[in-house]
Coordinates of C-alpha atoms in Angstrom, one line a residue:
M12 CA 177.2 -14.8 157.5
K13 CA 176.1 -12.2 155.0
Q14 CA 175.7 -13.7 151.5
R15 CA 177.1 -11.9 148.5
V16 CA 175.0 -11.7 145.3
E17 CA 176.7 -10.9 142.0
L18 CA 174.7 -9.8 139.0
F19 CA 176.1 -10.0 135.5
C20 CA 174.1 -7.5 133.5
P21 CA 174.5 -6.0 130.0
R22 CA 176.2 -2.6 129.8
L23 CA 173.9 0.3 129.3
K24 CA 175.1 2.9 126.8
I25 CA 173.9 6.2 125.4
P26 CA 175.6 8.0 122.4
E27 CA 176.8 11.5 123.2
K28 CA 174.3 13.1 120.8
V29 CA 171.4 11.4 122.5
W30 CA 172.8 12.2 125.9
K31 CA 173.0 15.9 125.1
K32 CA 169.4 15.8 123.8
L33 CA 168.2 14.3 127.1
R34 CA 170.1 16.8 129.2
A35 CA 168.8 19.6 127.0
Y36 CA 165.2 18.5 127.7
I37 CA 165.9 18.5 131.4
D38 CA 167.7 21.8 131.5
A39 CA 165.1 23.6 129.5
C40 CA 162.3 23.0 132.0
P41 CA 162.4 24.4 135.5
V42 CA 159.7 21.9 136.7
E43 CA 159.3 18.2 136.2
V44 CA 159.1 16.9 132.7
G45 CA 159.3 13.5 131.1
G46 CA 159.2 11.4 128.0
L47 CA 160.0 8.1 126.3
G48 CA 163.0 6.7 124.4
T49 CA 164.2 3.7 122.4
V50 CA 166.5 1.0 123.6
E51 CA 168.2 -1.5 121.2
L52 CA 170.3 -4.6 122.0
I53 CA 173.6 -4.0 120.1
D54 CA 176.5 -6.5 120.4
G55 CA 175.1 -7.6 123.8
D56 CA 174.8 -4.1 125.2
L57 CA 171.6 -2.1 125.8
V58 CA 171.9 1.2 123.9
V59 CA 169.6 4.2 124.3
T60 CA 169.3 5.2 120.7
D61 CA 166.9 8.2 121.0
V62 CA 164.7 10.2 123.4
F63 CA 161.4 11.9 122.8
L64 CA 159.3 14.6 124.6
L65 CA 155.5 13.9 124.9
E66 CA 152.7 16.4 125.5
Q67 CA 152.0 16.6 129.2
E68 CA 150.8 18.7 132.1
V69 CA 153.5 19.3 134.8
D70 CA 154.2 21.3 138.0
F71 CA 157.0 21.6 140.5
A72 CA 156.0 18.4 142.3
R73 CA 155.2 15.8 139.7
T74 CA 154.9 14.9 136.0
D75 CA 152.4 12.3 134.8
L76 CA 152.6 10.9 131.4
D77 CA 149.1 11.3 129.9
P78 CA 147.9 7.8 128.9
E79 CA 146.2 9.3 125.9
A80 CA 149.4 11.1 124.9
V81 CA 151.4 7.8 125.2
A82 CA 148.8 5.9 123.3
G83 CA 148.8 8.5 120.5
F84 CA 152.6 8.5 120.4
V85 CA 152.8 4.7 120.1
T86 CA 150.0 4.6 117.5
A87 CA 151.8 7.1 115.3
W88 CA 155.0 5.2 115.9
I89 CA 153.5 2.0 114.7
R90 CA 151.8 3.7 111.7
Q91 CA 155.3 4.8 110.6
G92 CA 156.4 1.2 110.5
R93 CA 158.5 1.3 113.6
D94 CA 158.8 -1.4 116.2
H95 CA 157.0 -0.4 119.4
N96 CA 159.0 -2.9 121.3
L97 CA 162.0 -0.5 121.1
L98 CA 160.2 2.0 123.3
R99 CA 161.9 0.7 126.5
F100 CA 163.2 3.9 128.0
W101 CA 161.3 6.2 130.3
W102 CA 162.9 9.4 131.5
H103 CA 161.8 12.3 133.6
S104 CA 163.3 15.2 135.6
H105 CA 162.8 16.6 139.1
G106 CA 163.7 20.1 138.0
D107 CA 165.9 21.6 140.7
M108 CA 164.9 19.0 143.3
G109 CA 166.8 15.9 144.3
V110 CA 166.5 12.6 142.4
G111 CA 164.8 9.5 143.7
W112 CA 161.9 7.2 142.9
S113 CA 158.5 8.2 144.2
D114 CA 155.4 6.1 144.5
T115 CA 154.1 7.7 141.3
D116 CA 157.4 6.7 139.6
H117 CA 157.0 3.1 140.7
A118 CA 153.5 3.0 139.4
T119 CA 154.7 4.4 136.0
I120 CA 157.5 1.8 135.8
D121 CA 155.0 -1.0 136.6
R122 CA 152.7 0.2 133.8
L123 CA 155.4 0.8 131.1
A124 CA 157.4 -2.4 131.9
A125 CA 154.4 -4.7 131.9
G126 CA 155.3 -8.0 130.3
T127 CA 158.9 -7.0 129.4
Y128 CA 161.7 -4.7 130.6
L129 CA 162.2 -0.9 131.1
V130 CA 165.1 1.4 131.6
S131 CA 164.1 4.3 133.8
Y132 CA 166.1 7.6 134.2
V133 CA 165.4 10.4 136.6
G134 CA 167.6 13.5 136.6
N135 CA 167.6 17.1 137.6
R136 CA 169.1 20.4 136.4
R137 CA 172.1 20.0 138.7
G138 CA 173.3 17.0 136.7
E139 CA 172.3 14.4 139.2
A140 CA 170.7 11.2 138.0
L141 CA 169.5 7.7 138.9
V142 CA 169.0 4.8 136.4
R143 CA 167.0 1.6 137.0
L144 CA 166.6 -1.5 135.0
S145 CA 163.3 -3.2 135.7
M146 CA 162.1 -6.6 134.4
R147 CA 158.5 -7.9 134.7
H148 CA 158.9 -11.2 132.7
P149 CA 159.6 -14.0 133.4
V150 CA 160.3 -12.7 136.9
N151 CA 159.9 -9.3 138.7
L152 CA 163.4 -7.9 139.1
A153 CA 164.8 -4.4 139.5
V154 CA 168.5 -3.2 139.5
D155 CA 168.9 0.3 140.9
D156 CA 171.9 2.7 140.4
Y157 CA 172.5 1.1 137.1
P158 CA 175.6 2.6 135.4
L159 CA 174.9 4.5 132.2
V160 CA 177.9 4.9 129.9
V161 CA 178.0 8.0 127.6
V162 CA 179.7 7.0 124.4
P163 CA 181.7 10.0 122.9
E164 CA 181.3 10.7 119.3
I165 CA 184.8 11.1 117.9
G166 CA 183.9 11.8 114.3
D167 CA 185.7 10.8 111.1
A168 CA 187.7 14.0 110.8
L169 CA 189.3 13.7 114.3
R170 CA 189.7 9.9 113.9
D171 CA 191.6 10.3 110.6
E172 CA 193.7 13.2 112.1
V173 CA 194.7 11.0 115.1
R174 CA 195.3 8.0 113.0
Q175 CA 197.8 9.9 110.9
E176 CA 199.5 11.3 114.0
V177 CA 199.9 7.9 115.5
A178 CA 201.3 6.6 112.2
R179 CA 204.0 9.4 112.3
K180 CA 204.9 9.2 116.0
V181 CA 204.4 5.6 117.2
R182 CA 207.1 3.1 116.3
R183 CA 207.3 -0.7 116.8
R184 CA 209.5 -1.9 119.7
S185 CA 212.0 -4.7 119.1
V186 CA 211.1 -8.1 120.7
S187 CA 213.5 -11.0 120.9
K188 CA 210.9 -13.8 120.9
R189 CA 207.2 -13.9 120.3
F190 CA 204.8 -15.7 122.7
F191 CA 203.9 -19.3 122.0
D192 CA 206.5 -19.5 119.1
E193 CA 203.9 -18.1 116.7
P194 CA 205.2 -17.1 113.2
E195 CA 205.9 -13.4 113.0
P196 CA 203.3 -11.7 110.7
A197 CA 204.5 -9.1 108.2
R198 CA 205.2 -5.9 110.1
P199 CA 207.3 -2.8 109.5
A200 CA 210.9 -3.2 110.5
V201 CA 212.0 -2.1 114.0
G202 CA 212.0 1.7 114.1
E203 CA 209.7 2.1 111.1
P204 CA 206.4 4.0 111.5
L205 CA 203.3 2.0 112.0
S206 CA 201.5 3.6 109.0
A207 CA 201.3 0.2 107.2
E208 CA 199.5 -1.2 110.2
L209 CA 197.1 1.6 110.5
G210 CA 195.3 1.1 107.3
S211 CA 191.5 0.6 107.1
G212 CA 189.7 -2.4 108.3
G213 CA 190.4 -5.1 110.9
D214 CA 192.1 -5.1 114.2
R215 CA 195.1 -2.7 113.4
F216 CA 197.1 -4.0 116.4
S217 CA 196.2 -7.7 116.1
G218 CA 199.3 -9.6 117.1
F219 CA 201.1 -6.5 118.3
F220 CA 200.8 -7.6 122.0
G221 CA 201.0 -11.3 121.3
R222 CA 198.1 -13.7 121.1
G223 CA 194.7 -12.1 120.8
G224 CA 196.0 -8.5 120.2
K225 CA 195.7 -7.6 123.9
P226 CA 198.3 -6.7 126.5

């Protein structure tokens, strides 16, 4: 019988602005190109917070991060008072070729992930990509085809506009009995706009769906 293995891993996110910067680097170079990036653990999620392009020599077949360029980048990073442990993202492109992990890529991952973890990204100008999460301590582990979630940047102006529209158009439905006989919190009367519930701060719909604020 084939055994099933389930992995419970943190989500991997990248803000839309950082994603666009990464894609712009890849689209701007017809041959292979690569660089580093920062990863932070935020609320239990791994978040790619920035990406950087390093000096390098490339061609249509390969891109090798120059150890001296990497060392110089990390040294300058530390001198600026930044935490070098955040440099946990390695990205590179395959130009207009397909995506996959070469022997050179595996060697680079082993070097950059030494003693810790590394998020690796390989993409091309067609928009194809592969992501891998590699660990080297305390065990050697790699998770391929790791999902990368692009977090859209809504912006305060659009957020406020939508909040006002919801306050005008969304009204509270009448319910005959609340779950678990909990006391009814102060809410607008049936048919009144939800503007009072859409003020700043807190879970604006807490209690709206019953216990926990979830349907």
